[in-house]
mmCIF file of C-alpha atoms and ligand atoms in Angstrom:
data_model
loop_
_atom_site.group_PDB
_atom_site.id
_atom_site.type_symbol
_atom_site.label_atom_id
_atom_site.label_comp_id
_atom_site.label_asym_id
_atom_site.label_seq_id
_atom_site.Cartn_x
_atom_site.Cartn_y
_atom_site.Cartn_z
ATOM 1 C CA UNK Q 24 9.683 -0.420 12.137
ATOM 2 C CA UNK Q 25 12.288 -0.215 9.063
ATOM 3 C CA UNK Q 26 10.830 1.169 6.104
ATOM 4 C CA UNK Q 27 6.945 1.657 5.420
ATOM 5 C CA UNK Q 28 6.111 1.029 1.561
ATOM 6 C CA UNK Q 29 3.024 2.648 0.239
ATOM 7 C CA UNK Q 30 1.468 3.339 -3.049
ATOM 8 C CA UNK Q 31 -1.457 2.463 -5.049
ATOM 9 C CA UNK Q 32 -3.275 -0.795 -5.417
ATOM 10 C CA UNK Q 33 -0.702 -3.178 -8.053
ATOM 11 C CA UNK Q 34 1.796 -1.162 -7.285
ATOM 12 C CA UNK Q 35 3.944 -3.917 -5.900
ATOM 13 C CA UNK Q 36 3.860 -2.802 -1.937
ATOM 14 C CA UNK Q 37 2.962 -6.535 -1.236
ATOM 15 C CA UNK Q 38 5.818 -9.020 -3.566
ATOM 16 C CA UNK Q 39 8.362 -5.865 -2.723
ATOM 17 C CA UNK Q 40 7.698 -5.831 0.695
ATOM 18 C CA UNK Q 41 8.454 -9.936 1.098
ATOM 19 C CA UNK Q 42 11.224 -9.566 -1.073
ATOM 20 C CA UNK Q 43 13.075 -6.945 1.089
ATOM 21 C CA UNK Q 44 12.019 -8.916 4.255
ATOM 22 C CA UNK Q 45 14.390 -12.025 2.864
ATOM 23 C CA UNK Q 46 16.804 -9.473 1.431
ATOM 24 C CA UNK Q 47 16.661 -7.499 4.945
ATOM 25 C CA UNK Q 48 15.965 -10.190 7.608
ATOM 26 C CA UNK Q 49 13.595 -8.227 8.543
ATOM 27 C CA UNK Q 50 9.587 -9.811 9.163
ATOM 28 C CA UNK Q 51 6.914 -8.114 7.022
ATOM 29 C CA UNK Q 52 3.576 -7.260 7.997
ATOM 30 C CA UNK Q 53 0.464 -6.396 5.460
ATOM 31 C CA UNK Q 54 -1.852 -4.526 6.460
ATOM 32 C CA UNK Q 55 -4.599 -5.879 4.112
ATOM 33 C CA UNK Q 56 -3.603 -9.695 5.243
ATOM 34 C CA UNK Q 57 -3.674 -8.155 9.128
ATOM 35 C CA UNK Q 58 -7.099 -6.423 8.538
ATOM 36 C CA UNK Q 59 -7.873 -9.597 7.126
ATOM 37 C CA UNK Q 60 -6.807 -11.643 10.167
ATOM 38 C CA UNK Q 61 -8.144 -9.559 12.757
ATOM 39 C CA UNK Q 62 -11.871 -9.512 11.354
ATOM 40 C CA UNK Q 63 -11.439 -13.353 10.326
ATOM 41 C CA UNK Q 64 -13.118 -11.627 6.588
ATOM 42 C CA UNK Q 65 -11.519 -10.944 3.456
ATOM 43 C CA UNK Q 66 -11.068 -7.353 2.065
ATOM 44 C CA UNK Q 67 -14.229 -8.066 -0.426
ATOM 45 C CA UNK Q 68 -15.929 -9.438 2.400
ATOM 46 C CA UNK Q 69 -15.515 -6.051 4.453
ATOM 47 C CA UNK Q 70 -16.320 -3.511 1.723
ATOM 48 C CA UNK Q 71 -20.100 -5.920 0.917
ATOM 49 C CA UNK Q 72 -20.682 -6.357 4.582
ATOM 50 C CA UNK Q 73 -19.663 -2.508 6.401
ATOM 51 C CA UNK Q 74 -18.929 -0.712 2.966
ATOM 52 C CA UNK Q 75 -15.718 1.574 2.818
ATOM 53 C CA UNK Q 76 -16.439 3.893 5.441
ATOM 54 C CA UNK Q 77 -16.240 0.409 7.377
ATOM 55 C CA UNK Q 78 -13.232 -0.691 5.969
ATOM 56 C CA UNK Q 79 -11.577 2.989 6.201
ATOM 57 C CA UNK Q 80 -11.934 2.266 10.319
ATOM 58 C CA UNK Q 81 -10.550 -1.207 10.786
ATOM 59 C CA UNK Q 82 -7.687 0.057 8.537
ATOM 60 C CA UNK Q 83 -6.876 2.523 10.918
ATOM 61 C CA UNK Q 84 -7.559 0.558 14.454
ATOM 62 C CA UNK Q 85 -5.160 -1.484 12.908
ATOM 63 C CA UNK Q 86 -2.184 0.634 11.670
ATOM 64 C CA UNK Q 87 -2.682 2.177 14.847
ATOM 65 C CA UNK Q 88 -1.355 -1.212 16.437
ATOM 66 C CA UNK Q 89 0.824 -1.801 14.023
ATOM 67 C CA UNK Q 90 2.751 1.539 13.918
ATOM 68 C CA UNK Q 91 5.434 0.229 16.676
ATOM 69 C CA UNK Q 92 6.076 -3.081 14.442
ATOM 70 C CA UNK Q 93 9.606 -3.460 14.147
ATOM 71 C CA UNK Q 94 9.887 -4.446 9.922
ATOM 72 C CA UNK Q 95 8.701 -4.142 7.049
ATOM 73 C CA UNK Q 96 4.954 -2.450 7.212
ATOM 74 C CA UNK Q 97 3.231 -2.336 3.226
ATOM 75 C CA UNK Q 98 0.559 -0.742 4.007
ATOM 76 C CA UNK Q 99 -2.934 -0.664 1.407
ATOM 77 C CA UNK Q 100 -3.165 1.752 -1.453
ATOM 78 C CA UNK Q 101 -5.769 4.014 0.486
ATOM 79 C CA UNK Q 102 -4.280 4.218 4.345
ATOM 80 C CA UNK Q 103 -2.668 7.542 3.614
ATOM 81 C CA UNK Q 104 -5.393 9.063 2.219
ATOM 82 C CA UNK Q 105 -7.099 10.078 6.471
ATOM 83 C CA UNK Q 106 -4.909 12.788 7.889
ATOM 84 C CA UNK Q 107 -4.461 10.648 11.749
ATOM 85 C CA UNK Q 108 -3.129 7.968 9.408
ATOM 86 C CA UNK Q 109 -0.690 10.293 7.285
ATOM 87 C CA UNK Q 110 0.007 11.409 10.746
ATOM 88 C CA UNK Q 111 0.837 8.052 12.233
ATOM 89 C CA UNK Q 112 2.790 6.810 9.134
ATOM 90 C CA UNK Q 113 4.823 10.304 8.941
ATOM 91 C CA UNK Q 114 6.125 10.766 12.382
ATOM 92 C CA UNK Q 115 7.563 6.766 12.791
ATOM 93 C CA UNK Q 116 10.871 8.347 11.827
ATOM 94 C CA UNK Q 117 11.360 5.448 9.608
ATOM 95 C CA UNK Q 118 12.022 6.248 5.449
ATOM 96 C CA UNK Q 119 8.608 5.927 3.629
ATOM 97 C CA UNK Q 120 8.838 4.461 -0.144
ATOM 98 C CA UNK Q 121 5.784 5.191 -2.077
ATOM 99 C CA UNK Q 122 5.869 2.917 -5.370
ATOM 100 C CA UNK Q 123 4.248 4.246 -8.446
ATOM 101 C CA UNK Q 124 3.386 2.645 -11.678
ATOM 102 C CA UNK Q 125 1.799 3.962 -14.610
ATOM 103 C CA UNK Q 126 -1.978 3.942 -15.010
ATOM 104 C CA UNK Q 127 -1.719 1.163 -18.159
ATOM 105 C CA UNK Q 128 0.664 -1.019 -15.727
ATOM 106 C CA UNK Q 129 -1.674 -0.810 -12.986
ATOM 107 C CA UNK Q 130 -4.412 -1.821 -15.157
ATOM 108 C CA UNK Q 131 -2.652 -4.674 -16.485
ATOM 109 C CA UNK Q 132 -2.080 -5.948 -12.878
ATOM 110 C CA UNK Q 133 -4.950 -5.306 -11.381
ATOM 111 C CA UNK Q 134 -6.712 -7.354 -14.161
ATOM 112 C CA UNK Q 135 -5.080 -10.079 -13.058
ATOM 113 C CA UNK Q 136 -6.660 -10.408 -9.272
ATOM 114 C CA UNK Q 137 -10.136 -10.073 -8.583
ATOM 115 C CA UNK Q 138 -9.612 -9.116 -4.886
ATOM 116 C CA UNK Q 139 -10.094 -5.321 -4.947
ATOM 117 C CA UNK Q 140 -13.176 -3.905 -4.290
ATOM 118 C CA UNK Q 141 -12.212 -0.247 -5.110
ATOM 119 C CA UNK Q 142 -9.547 -1.072 -8.277
ATOM 120 C CA UNK Q 143 -11.210 -3.914 -10.092
ATOM 121 C CA UNK Q 144 -13.786 -2.162 -11.878
ATOM 122 C CA UNK Q 145 -11.922 0.618 -13.215
ATOM 123 C CA UNK Q 146 -10.876 1.072 -16.490
ATOM 124 C CA UNK Q 147 -7.147 2.621 -17.371
ATOM 125 C CA UNK Q 148 -8.998 6.406 -16.977
ATOM 126 C CA UNK Q 149 -10.639 5.288 -14.065
ATOM 127 C CA UNK Q 150 -7.417 4.180 -12.364
ATOM 128 C CA UNK Q 151 -5.798 7.649 -13.716
ATOM 129 C CA UNK Q 152 -8.153 9.710 -12.270
ATOM 130 C CA UNK Q 153 -7.687 8.075 -8.783
ATOM 131 C CA UNK Q 154 -4.107 7.905 -8.947
ATOM 132 C CA UNK Q 155 -4.246 12.179 -9.552
ATOM 133 C CA UNK Q 156 -6.654 12.728 -6.752
ATOM 134 C CA UNK Q 157 -4.205 10.534 -4.209
ATOM 135 C CA UNK Q 158 -0.836 11.395 -5.265
ATOM 136 C CA UNK Q 159 -1.151 14.570 -3.122
ATOM 137 C CA UNK Q 160 -1.307 12.130 -0.283
ATOM 138 C CA UNK Q 161 1.405 9.548 -1.243
ATOM 139 C CA UNK Q 162 3.513 12.953 -1.908
ATOM 140 C CA UNK Q 163 3.172 14.006 1.625
ATOM 141 C CA UNK Q 164 4.084 11.042 3.147
ATOM 142 C CA UNK Q 165 7.043 9.512 0.983
ATOM 143 C CA UNK Q 166 10.774 10.095 1.456
ATOM 144 C CA UNK Q 167 11.623 8.223 -2.191
ATOM 145 C CA UNK Q 168 10.033 7.603 -5.308
ATOM 146 C CA UNK Q 169 10.151 4.827 -7.176
ATOM 147 C CA UNK Q 170 8.527 4.141 -10.689
ATOM 148 C CA UNK Q 171 7.680 0.548 -11.230
ATOM 149 C CA UNK Q 172 6.553 0.082 -14.510
ATOM 150 C CA UNK Q 173 9.885 -1.276 -16.201
ATOM 151 C CA UNK Q 174 11.670 -2.905 -13.028
ATOM 152 C CA UNK Q 175 11.451 -6.231 -11.695
ATOM 153 C CA UNK Q 176 10.775 -6.671 -7.780
ATOM 154 C CA UNK Q 177 14.108 -7.302 -7.289
ATOM 155 C CA UNK Q 178 15.879 -4.173 -9.174
ATOM 156 C CA UNK Q 179 13.280 -2.423 -7.256
ATOM 157 C CA UNK Q 180 14.026 -4.126 -3.698
ATOM 158 C CA UNK Q 181 17.479 -3.413 -4.427
ATOM 159 C CA UNK Q 182 17.230 0.353 -5.095
ATOM 160 C CA UNK Q 183 15.009 0.246 -1.784
ATOM 161 C CA UNK Q 184 18.371 -1.468 -0.162
ATOM 162 C CA UNK Q 185 20.727 1.221 -2.057
ATOM 163 C CA UNK Q 186 19.007 3.783 -0.635
ATOM 164 C CA UNK Q 187 18.196 2.854 3.477
HETATM 165 C C1 S3P J 205 -7.330 0.284 -1.249
HETATM 166 C C2 S3P J 205 -6.231 -0.264 -2.021
HETATM 167 C C3 S3P J 205 -6.157 -2.114 -1.168
HETATM 168 C C4 S3P J 205 -7.139 -2.650 -0.219
HETATM 169 C C5 S3P J 205 -8.354 -2.314 -0.123
HETATM 170 C C6 S3P J 205 -8.469 -0.682 -0.243
HETATM 171 C C7 S3P J 205 -7.672 1.065 -1.464
HETATM 172 O O1 S3P J 205 -4.772 -2.495 -0.816
HETATM 173 O O2 S3P J 205 -6.507 -2.083 1.524
HETATM 174 O O3 S3P J 205 -8.857 -2.732 -1.369
HETATM 175 O O4 S3P J 205 -8.559 1.819 -1.316
HETATM 176 O O5 S3P J 205 -6.629 2.163 -3.150
HETATM 177 P P1 S3P J 205 -3.516 -2.803 -1.830
HETATM 178 O O6 S3P J 205 -3.276 -1.038 -2.300
HETATM 179 O O7 S3P J 205 -3.229 -3.528 -1.027
HETATM 180 O O8 S3P J 205 -4.409 -3.612 -3.257
#
């Protein structure tokens, strides 16, 4: 594995992961897409059928299988919240990059898509609160933190490449 992207919903992990994949000529594995591929269900369907707990279990299993992937891994916003996931992410030895965005910008981005069972119903204050709760977990994993509010995906990718 070359690099792991972590961060809250809407922070740009998927978009930046795809750009980095092109720029670095590395494959990208998007954990949410891999969960959907393996379960033959969309993320909202998994939440509706198995609840968050069921989703988290699947997410853990797919992470465990994917952790030796040699490329760019884009995680889900909640992946670092479980201690066992956090340990897996930290012990790969590859750089872990945290993408961050303000609650306002995150809210704007989440409004544009309807595929986040945990994020779509949150207002700006709800997002701020959840980001605060998750920050300590993200901080425990991250080697580099990039605030993405005023950056284009290409600028973010360039910053990451410079860091590598
Ligand atoms: C989640 C984030 C989502 C997805 C699921 C739960 C979360 O991924 O894994 O809806 O708890 O933050 P993205 O960060 O790619 O939206």
